[in-house]
C-alpha cells in the first residue's frame, strides 16, 4: 500500500457568484472535510463573488518526510520546502468548474486558520453611477472609518454574535474604465479587520439612499450611535451580485503559482470575460431592436426616473428588535 505524505496549505480562490452557492460555515461541512482541518476566511453568501477568498486544508503531497530511522512518517515537513511539490493550482484547476479557480497556494503552519489568522479583508461593490451623488456618498462613507458598533448595518445573529464593534480602515469610491450605453461603472472599496453578516451590503444600501438624495449624510452618525438608535430601522440590503471579496491579508503568507499555471489561468479568465462580453453585445443588440416608443410615451418619458414608491425616511420606519430584546427572547425559550 502506497503511503502518501500530506501537508497543510492555504489556497487563494476565485469564484463567480452568479453560479456559486456560497461558502458554508465550518460547522456545516461534511465530516470528510472537517477531518482535513478545513477553514475559510470570508463567509460569502449565495450570489457573492470572490477574487481573493482563502481556504486552508490538508492536501496530498509529493514530498516525503522521514524520521530518525529514515522511515516515512507522513507528518508535515518544513513549510518552506516547495521544490518537487505538486502544482496544486494546475491540478485543481483541471477539475474545477469554469467559474471557480485556484489562483495560488502557500504552505502554512498547522496552527494557521484562514478565518482567525486573517489580518484584514477587503470588499468591492460595483454599481452604475447614474444620477447618484458620489461626493455625498464618499462623505458619508468616510464616517464608517475607525471602530464603531455596526449592529444597525448588519443582519443580527444574537444567538452567536455578542460583539458588534468592527474596525473599518479604508473606504473609497472610484470609477472603473468600463461603461455601458454611456453609463459609468463605479466601485465602493471597504477594508476592515473583520465584518458582520451582510455588513457591506447594508452599508451600501444606506449609501445608495444618500446618493439618491433620499437621506442626509448625517444619518450614518445616527445609525452608528446605538444609544440613540438601539433598534435597526427596516430596510432592504443592496443586491448580492455586484459584491466581491477582493482580498484577505495574512502575515508571512506568500501565494505561489507556477508560470505554466499562471499562463493557463490568465488565458482561461480572459476567455471567460470575452464570453460574457459577447452576451452583453447580444443584449445591446436587443435593446437597439426594441420597437420605438409612441410619441405620447416619449413626451412623458423625458429622461426623468419615475419614482415607483415614495421614500420613507429611515428614522421614521418600523424597527427590528434590539440585541437585548433578542437575547431576552432567546433566554425565555430555555
C-alpha positions as a LaTeX table, in Angstrom:
\begin{tabular}{lrrr}
\hline
Residue & $x$ (\AA) & $y$ (\AA) & $z$ (\AA) \\
\hline
Unk1 & 0.00 & 0.00 & 0.00 \\
Unk2 & 1.43 & 3.36 & $-1.04$ \\
Unk3 & 1.74 & 5.85 & 1.82 \\
Unk4 & 1.15 & 9.45 & 0.81 \\
Unk5 & 2.51 & 12.36 & 2.81 \\
Unk6 & 0.28 & 15.34 & 3.42 \\
Unk7 & 0.80 & 18.99 & 4.07 \\
Unk8 & $-1.30$ & 21.86 & 5.32 \\
Unk9 & $-1.79$ & 24.53 & 2.65 \\
Unk10 & $-3.70$ & 27.74 & 2.08 \\
Unk11 & $-5.39$ & 28.20 & $-1.29$ \\
Unk12 & $-6.31$ & 31.53 & $-2.85$ \\
Unk13 & $-9.58$ & 31.02 & $-4.71$ \\
Unk14 & $-11.80$ & 32.97 & $-7.11$ \\
Unk15 & $-15.38$ & 32.15 & $-7.95$ \\
Unk16 & $-18.19$ & 33.80 & $-9.87$ \\
Unk17 & $-21.13$ & 34.34 & $-7.54$ \\
Unk18 & $-24.00$ & 34.01 & $-10.00$ \\
Unk19 & $-23.44$ & 30.27 & $-10.25$ \\
Unk20 & $-21.88$ & 29.72 & $-6.84$ \\
Unk21 & $-23.83$ & 28.86 & $-3.72$ \\
Unk22 & $-21.55$ & 30.45 & $-1.15$ \\
Unk23 & $-19.18$ & 29.18 & 1.50 \\
Unk24 & $-20.92$ & 27.43 & 4.38 \\
Unk25 & $-19.69$ & 27.77 & 7.92 \\
Unk26 & $-17.20$ & 25.18 & 9.14 \\
Unk27 & $-19.90$ & 23.65 & 11.34 \\
Unk28 & $-21.96$ & 22.78 & 8.29 \\
Unk29 & $-19.18$ & 21.00 & 6.42 \\
Unk30 & $-19.20$ & 17.30 & 5.61 \\
Unk31 & $-17.23$ & 15.18 & 8.16 \\
Unk32 & $-14.68$ & 14.22 & 5.50 \\
Unk33 & $-13.90$ & 17.91 & 5.02 \\
Unk34 & $-13.72$ & 18.55 & 8.76 \\
Unk35 & $-11.05$ & 15.83 & 9.03 \\
Unk36 & $-8.90$ & 17.81 & 6.58 \\
Unk37 & $-8.87$ & 20.71 & 9.10 \\
Unk38 & $-10.72$ & 22.94 & 6.67 \\
Unk39 & $-11.13$ & 26.66 & 7.34 \\
Unk40 & $-12.18$ & 29.56 & 5.14 \\
Unk41 & $-11.51$ & 33.26 & 5.53 \\
Unk42 & $-14.67$ & 35.06 & 4.46 \\
Unk43 & $-18.21$ & 33.76 & 4.61 \\
Unk44 & $-19.72$ & 34.78 & 1.27 \\
Unk45 & $-23.39$ & 34.19 & 0.65 \\
Unk46 & $-25.01$ & 32.80 & $-2.46$ \\
Unk47 & $-24.51$ & 35.20 & $-5.37$ \\
Unk48 & $-21.41$ & 36.92 & $-3.93$ \\
Unk49 & $-18.18$ & 36.54 & $-5.92$ \\
Unk50 & $-14.55$ & 36.45 & $-4.85$ \\
Unk51 & $-11.15$ & 37.03 & $-6.38$ \\
Unk52 & $-9.32$ & 36.61 & $-3.09$ \\
Unk53 & $-11.04$ & 34.04 & $-0.89$ \\
Unk54 & $-8.60$ & 31.92 & 1.15 \\
Unk55 & $-9.21$ & 28.41 & 2.42 \\
Unk56 & $-6.87$ & 26.09 & 4.31 \\
Unk57 & $-6.85$ & 22.29 & 4.42 \\
Unk58 & $-4.63$ & 19.20 & 4.29 \\
Unk59 & $-3.72$ & 18.04 & 0.80 \\
Unk60 & $-1.70$ & 15.13 & $-0.53$ \\
Unk61 & 1.98 & 15.93 & $-1.05$ \\
Unk62 & 4.78 & 14.66 & $-3.28$ \\
Unk63 & 7.32 & 15.33 & $-0.57$ \\
Unk64 & 8.28 & 12.64 & 1.88 \\
Unk65 & 9.24 & 13.39 & 5.46 \\
Unk66 & 11.36 & 10.83 & 7.30 \\
Unk67 & 12.06 & 10.23 & 10.96 \\
Unk68 & 15.44 & 9.44 & 12.57 \\
Unk69 & 15.24 & 5.85 & 11.25 \\
Unk70 & 14.62 & 7.14 & 7.70 \\
Unk71 & 11.06 & 5.84 & 7.75 \\
Unk72 & 8.35 & 7.85 & 6.04 \\
Unk73 & 6.24 & 9.44 & 8.76 \\
Unk74 & 3.57 & 11.18 & 6.70 \\
Unk75 & 3.92 & 14.17 & 9.01 \\
Unk76 & 4.35 & 17.76 & 7.93 \\
Unk77 & 7.67 & 18.92 & 6.55 \\
Unk78 & 9.31 & 22.33 & 6.82 \\
Unk79 & 6.88 & 24.85 & 5.41 \\
Unk80 & 9.46 & 26.47 & 3.15 \\
Unk81 & 10.00 & 23.34 & 1.05 \\
Unk82 & 8.23 & 23.64 & $-2.29$ \\
Unk83 & 10.71 & 22.08 & $-4.75$ \\
Unk84 & 9.21 & 18.95 & $-6.26$ \\
Unk85 & 5.81 & 19.65 & $-4.75$ \\
Unk86 & 2.51 & 19.11 & $-6.54$ \\
Unk87 & 1.45 & 22.07 & $-8.69$ \\
Unk88 & $-1.77$ & 22.44 & $-6.70$ \\
Unk89 & $-3.20$ & 25.27 & $-8.83$ \\
Unk90 & $-2.70$ & 23.32 & $-12.06$ \\
Unk91 & $-4.10$ & 20.05 & $-10.69$ \\
Unk92 & $-7.14$ & 21.64 & $-9.04$ \\
Unk93 & $-7.99$ & 23.93 & $-11.95$ \\
Unk94 & $-8.15$ & 20.93 & $-14.28$ \\
Unk95 & $-11.13$ & 19.53 & $-12.37$ \\
Unk96 & $-12.88$ & 22.66 & $-11.05$ \\
Unk97 & $-15.93$ & 24.18 & $-12.81$ \\
Unk98 & $-15.09$ & 27.00 & $-15.24$ \\
Unk99 & $-16.20$ & 29.74 & $-12.82$ \\
Unk100 & $-14.11$ & 28.53 & $-9.85$ \\
Unk101 & $-10.33$ & 28.73 & $-9.97$ \\
Unk102 & $-7.37$ & 28.33 & $-7.64$ \\
Unk103 & $-5.18$ & 31.44 & $-8.06$ \\
Unk104 & $-2.30$ & 30.19 & $-5.92$ \\
Unk105 & $-1.26$ & 28.18 & $-2.88$ \\
Unk106 & 1.01 & 28.61 & 0.12 \\
Unk107 & 2.37 & 26.18 & 2.71 \\
Unk108 & 1.21 & 27.22 & 6.19 \\
Unk109 & 1.82 & 26.09 & 9.76 \\
Unk110 & $-0.50$ & 23.63 & 11.47 \\
Unk111 & $-1.92$ & 26.38 & 13.73 \\
Unk112 & $-2.94$ & 28.53 & 10.75 \\
Unk113 & $-6.63$ & 29.36 & 10.40 \\
Unk114 & $-7.88$ & 31.02 & 7.23 \\
Unk115 & $-10.53$ & 32.72 & 9.35 \\
Unk116 & $-8.78$ & 33.67 & 12.58 \\
Unk117 & $-5.27$ & 34.30 & 11.20 \\
Unk118 & $-6.63$ & 36.90 & 8.75 \\
Unk119 & $-5.41$ & 40.43 & 9.47 \\
Unk120 & $-7.71$ & 42.28 & 7.06 \\
Unk121 & $-10.40$ & 41.69 & 4.46 \\
Unk122 & $-11.26$ & 43.92 & 1.54 \\
Unk123 & $-14.56$ & 44.01 & $-0.34$ \\
Unk124 & $-15.59$ & 45.78 & $-3.53$ \\
Unk125 & $-19.13$ & 46.64 & $-4.54$ \\
Unk126 & $-19.74$ & 47.60 & $-8.20$ \\
Unk127 & $-22.57$ & 49.90 & $-9.25$ \\
Unk128 & $-23.69$ & 52.12 & $-12.13$ \\
Unk129 & $-23.21$ & 55.78 & $-11.34$ \\
Unk130 & $-26.44$ & 57.01 & $-12.93$ \\
Unk131 & $-27.61$ & 60.16 & $-11.13$ \\
Unk132 & $-26.03$ & 59.25 & $-7.79$ \\
Unk133 & $-24.25$ & 62.00 & $-5.85$ \\
Unk134 & $-20.83$ & 60.35 & $-5.40$ \\
Unk135 & $-19.49$ & 63.22 & $-3.32$ \\
Unk136 & $-22.28$ & 62.81 & $-0.73$ \\
Unk137 & $-21.75$ & 59.03 & $-0.73$ \\
Unk138 & $-18.00$ & 59.47 & $-0.20$ \\
Unk139 & $-18.51$ & 61.92 & 2.66 \\
Unk140 & $-20.99$ & 59.53 & 4.27 \\
Unk141 & $-18.72$ & 56.52 & 3.74 \\
Unk142 & $-15.80$ & 58.23 & 5.50 \\
Unk143 & $-17.92$ & 58.22 & 8.66 \\
Unk144 & $-17.55$ & 54.42 & 8.74 \\
Unk145 & $-13.77$ & 54.74 & 9.25 \\
Unk146 & $-12.49$ & 53.70 & 12.66 \\
Unk147 & $-14.08$ & 51.40 & 15.23 \\
Unk148 & $-17.87$ & 51.53 & 15.58 \\
Unk149 & $-20.80$ & 49.39 & 16.63 \\
Unk150 & $-22.31$ & 48.22 & 13.31 \\
Unk151 & $-25.41$ & 46.47 & 14.67 \\
Unk152 & $-27.61$ & 48.79 & 12.55 \\
Unk153 & $-25.62$ & 47.81 & 9.44 \\
Unk154 & $-25.88$ & 44.01 & 9.51 \\
Unk155 & $-28.19$ & 41.06 & 9.86 \\
Unk156 & $-28.09$ & 40.46 & 13.59 \\
Unk157 & $-27.30$ & 36.97 & 14.87 \\
Unk158 & $-27.94$ & 37.48 & 18.58 \\
Unk159 & $-27.63$ & 33.76 & 19.33 \\
Unk160 & $-23.98$ & 33.61 & 18.25 \\
Unk161 & $-22.63$ & 37.16 & 17.93 \\
Unk162 & $-22.41$ & 39.36 & 21.01 \\
Unk163 & $-19.87$ & 41.99 & 19.94 \\
Unk164 & $-20.90$ & 44.20 & 17.04 \\
Unk165 & $-17.91$ & 46.52 & 17.13 \\
Unk166 & $-15.78$ & 46.34 & 13.98 \\
Unk167 & $-12.93$ & 48.48 & 12.64 \\
Unk168 & $-13.01$ & 49.91 & 9.11 \\
Unk169 & $-9.56$ & 51.00 & 7.93 \\
Unk170 & $-10.25$ & 52.11 & 4.37 \\
Unk171 & $-13.18$ & 53.43 & 2.36 \\
Unk172 & $-13.15$ & 54.87 & $-1.13$ \\
Unk173 & $-15.31$ & 55.22 & $-4.23$ \\
Unk174 & $-13.66$ & 55.04 & $-7.65$ \\
Unk175 & $-14.65$ & 54.94 & $-11.30$ \\
Unk176 & $-13.67$ & 51.98 & $-13.44$ \\
Unk177 & $-12.71$ & 52.01 & $-17.13$ \\
Unk178 & $-15.91$ & 50.11 & $-18.00$ \\
Unk179 & $-19.10$ & 51.70 & $-19.28$ \\
Unk180 & $-22.32$ & 50.55 & $-20.89$ \\
Unk181 & $-24.56$ & 52.68 & $-23.09$ \\
Unk182 & $-22.87$ & 55.77 & $-21.69$ \\
Unk183 & $-23.30$ & 54.65 & $-18.06$ \\
Unk184 & $-20.18$ & 54.73 & $-15.88$ \\
Unk185 & $-19.33$ & 51.71 & $-13.72$ \\
Unk186 & $-18.05$ & 52.64 & $-10.25$ \\
Unk187 & $-16.88$ & 50.67 & $-7.21$ \\
Unk188 & $-17.01$ & 51.11 & $-3.45$ \\
Unk189 & $-13.97$ & 49.65 & $-1.68$ \\
Unk190 & $-14.21$ & 48.81 & 2.02 \\
Unk191 & $-11.38$ & 47.32 & 4.09 \\
Unk192 & $-11.51$ & 46.17 & 7.69 \\
Unk193 & $-10.20$ & 43.59 & 10.13 \\
Unk194 & $-13.50$ & 41.67 & 10.11 \\
Unk195 & $-17.11$ & 42.10 & 9.03 \\
Unk196 & $-20.53$ & 41.18 & 10.36 \\
Unk197 & $-23.13$ & 39.16 & 8.47 \\
Unk198 & $-24.35$ & 41.23 & 5.45 \\
Unk199 & $-22.49$ & 44.28 & 6.80 \\
Unk200 & $-21.15$ & 45.55 & 3.47 \\
Unk201 & $-24.50$ & 45.15 & 1.69 \\
Unk202 & $-26.28$ & 47.08 & 4.48 \\
Unk203 & $-23.67$ & 49.85 & 4.40 \\
Unk204 & $-24.02$ & 50.13 & 0.61 \\
Unk205 & $-27.84$ & 50.20 & 0.80 \\
Unk206 & $-27.79$ & 53.27 & 3.06 \\
Unk207 & $-25.09$ & 54.93 & 0.92 \\
Unk208 & $-27.32$ & 54.49 & $-2.15$ \\
Unk209 & $-30.16$ & 56.27 & $-0.32$ \\
Unk210 & $-27.77$ & 59.14 & 0.43 \\
Unk211 & $-26.54$ & 59.17 & $-3.17$ \\
Unk212 & $-30.13$ & 59.45 & $-4.39$ \\
Unk213 & $-30.76$ & 62.40 & $-2.07$ \\
Unk214 & $-33.30$ & 60.41 & $-0.05$ \\
Unk215 & $-31.27$ & 60.52 & 3.19 \\
Unk216 & $-28.81$ & 63.04 & 4.62 \\
Unk217 & $-25.14$ & 62.25 & 5.17 \\
Unk218 & $-25.74$ & 62.63 & 8.92 \\
Unk219 & $-27.94$ & 59.51 & 9.04 \\
Unk220 & $-24.72$ & 57.45 & 9.23 \\
Unk221 & $-23.77$ & 59.12 & 12.55 \\
Unk222 & $-27.26$ & 58.49 & 13.94 \\
Unk223 & $-27.27$ & 54.80 & 12.95 \\
Unk224 & $-23.77$ & 54.29 & 14.39 \\
Unk225 & $-24.93$ & 55.78 & 17.72 \\
Unk226 & $-26.55$ & 52.77 & 19.37 \\
Unk227 & $-27.53$ & 54.84 & 22.44 \\
Unk228 & $-29.73$ & 57.00 & 20.20 \\
Unk229 & $-30.67$ & 54.21 & 17.81 \\
Unk230 & $-30.66$ & 50.84 & 19.62 \\
Unk231 & $-33.01$ & 49.27 & 17.05 \\
Unk232 & $-32.20$ & 48.93 & 13.35 \\
Unk233 & $-34.73$ & 50.55 & 11.00 \\
Unk234 & $-36.12$ & 48.09 & 8.49 \\
Unk235 & $-34.53$ & 48.48 & 5.06 \\
Unk236 & $-33.56$ & 46.18 & 2.20 \\
Unk237 & $-29.92$ & 45.25 & 1.70 \\
Unk238 & $-28.12$ & 46.08 & $-1.54$ \\
Unk239 & $-28.22$ & 43.18 & $-4.05$ \\
Unk240 & $-25.59$ & 40.43 & $-3.67$ \\
Unk241 & $-24.42$ & 40.08 & $-7.29$ \\
Unk242 & $-22.18$ & 43.20 & $-7.51$ \\
Unk243 & $-20.29$ & 42.32 & $-4.29$ \\
Unk244 & $-16.87$ & 40.64 & $-4.39$ \\
Unk245 & $-14.44$ & 39.58 & $-1.69$ \\
Unk246 & $-11.37$ & 41.30 & $-3.12$ \\
Unk247 & $-8.58$ & 40.13 & $-0.81$ \\
Unk248 & $-7.69$ & 38.55 & 2.53 \\
Unk249 & $-4.41$ & 39.58 & 4.17 \\
Unk250 & $-2.17$ & 37.38 & 6.32 \\
Unk251 & 1.22 & 37.70 & 7.93 \\
Unk252 & 4.02 & 35.79 & 6.16 \\
Unk253 & 1.73 & 34.01 & 3.68 \\
Unk254 & 3.01 & 34.27 & 0.11 \\
Unk255 & 0.93 & 32.54 & $-2.52$ \\
Unk256 & 2.69 & 30.55 & $-5.25$ \\
Unk257 & 1.54 & 29.94 & $-8.80$ \\
Unk258 & 3.85 & 28.32 & $-11.37$ \\
Unk259 & 4.39 & 30.18 & $-14.63$ \\
Unk260 & 2.57 & 27.43 & $-16.57$ \\
Unk261 & $-0.41$ & 27.52 & $-14.21$ \\
Unk262 & $-0.44$ & 31.33 & $-14.22$ \\
Unk263 & $-0.47$ & 31.48 & $-18.02$ \\
Unk264 & $-3.25$ & 28.89 & $-18.29$ \\
Unk265 & $-5.22$ & 30.77 & $-15.64$ \\
Unk266 & $-4.94$ & 34.13 & $-17.42$ \\
Unk267 & $-5.99$ & 32.60 & $-20.76$ \\
Unk268 & $-8.99$ & 30.91 & $-19.10$ \\
Unk269 & $-10.15$ & 34.10 & $-17.33$ \\
Unk270 & $-9.72$ & 36.20 & $-20.48$ \\
Unk271 & $-11.79$ & 33.69 & $-22.45$ \\
Unk272 & $-14.50$ & 33.72 & $-19.77$ \\
Unk273 & $-14.51$ & 37.52 & $-19.86$ \\
Unk274 & $-14.88$ & 37.53 & $-23.64$ \\
Unk275 & $-17.78$ & 35.10 & $-23.41$ \\
Unk276 & $-19.65$ & 37.45 & $-21.06$ \\
Unk277 & $-18.86$ & 40.44 & $-23.30$ \\
Unk278 & $-20.44$ & 38.55 & $-26.19$ \\
Unk279 & $-23.57$ & 38.08 & $-24.09$ \\
Unk280 & $-23.52$ & 41.80 & $-23.30$ \\
Unk281 & $-23.31$ & 42.58 & $-27.05$ \\
Unk282 & $-26.42$ & 40.46 & $-27.64$ \\
Unk283 & $-28.38$ & 42.38 & $-25.01$ \\
Unk284 & $-27.23$ & 45.66 & $-26.57$ \\
Unk285 & $-28.48$ & 44.48 & $-29.96$ \\
Unk286 & $-31.81$ & 43.52 & $-28.40$ \\
Unk287 & $-32.11$ & 47.00 & $-26.86$ \\
Unk288 & $-31.44$ & 48.58 & $-30.26$ \\
Unk289 & $-34.07$ & 46.32 & $-31.82$ \\
Unk290 & $-36.84$ & 47.38 & $-29.43$ \\
Unk291 & $-39.84$ & 48.99 & $-31.04$ \\
Unk292 & $-39.75$ & 52.80 & $-30.84$ \\
Unk293 & $-41.88$ & 54.41 & $-28.17$ \\
Unk294 & $-45.12$ & 56.04 & $-29.21$ \\
Unk295 & $-44.96$ & 59.83 & $-29.39$ \\
Unk296 & $-47.10$ & 60.36 & $-26.33$ \\
Unk297 & $-44.91$ & 57.96 & $-24.36$ \\
Unk298 & $-41.70$ & 59.67 & $-25.41$ \\
Unk299 & $-43.13$ & 63.01 & $-24.28$ \\
Unk300 & $-43.94$ & 61.52 & $-20.88$ \\
Unk301 & $-40.52$ & 59.89 & $-20.51$ \\
Unk302 & $-38.21$ & 62.88 & $-20.82$ \\
Unk303 & $-35.26$ & 61.17 & $-19.17$ \\
Unk304 & $-36.52$ & 61.57 & $-15.62$ \\
Unk305 & $-36.84$ & 58.47 & $-13.47$ \\
Unk306 & $-40.34$ & 57.86 & $-12.23$ \\
Unk307 & $-40.37$ & 57.04 & $-8.54$ \\
Unk308 & $-42.11$ & 53.72 & $-8.02$ \\
Unk309 & $-42.77$ & 54.26 & $-4.33$ \\
Unk310 & $-42.34$ & 57.26 & $-2.07$ \\
Unk311 & $-39.34$ & 57.05 & 0.25 \\
Unk312 & $-39.99$ & 56.67 & 3.96 \\
Unk313 & $-37.09$ & 58.22 & 5.95 \\
Unk314 & $-35.03$ & 55.56 & 7.73 \\
Unk315 & $-35.60$ & 57.08 & 11.15 \\
Unk316 & $-39.38$ & 57.04 & 10.61 \\
Unk317 & $-39.55$ & 53.35 & 9.70 \\
Unk318 & $-40.56$ & 50.36 & 11.83 \\
Unk319 & $-37.57$ & 48.89 & 13.62 \\
Unk320 & $-36.23$ & 45.41 & 14.26 \\
Unk321 & $-35.83$ & 44.14 & 17.84 \\
Unk322 & $-32.71$ & 45.34 & 19.64 \\
Unk323 & $-29.90$ & 42.96 & 20.61 \\
Unk324 & $-31.09$ & 43.00 & 24.24 \\
Unk325 & $-34.66$ & 42.18 & 23.21 \\
Unk326 & $-33.46$ & 39.33 & 21.01 \\
Unk327 & $-31.33$ & 37.91 & 23.83 \\
Unk328 & $-34.24$ & 38.13 & 26.28 \\
Unk329 & $-36.44$ & 36.23 & 23.84 \\
Unk330 & $-33.77$ & 33.57 & 23.34 \\
Unk331 & $-33.30$ & 33.17 & 27.11 \\
Unk332 & $-37.06$ & 32.84 & 27.68 \\
Unk333 & $-37.14$ & 29.78 & 25.41 \\
Unk334 & $-34.63$ & 27.90 & 27.56 \\
\hline
\end{tabular}
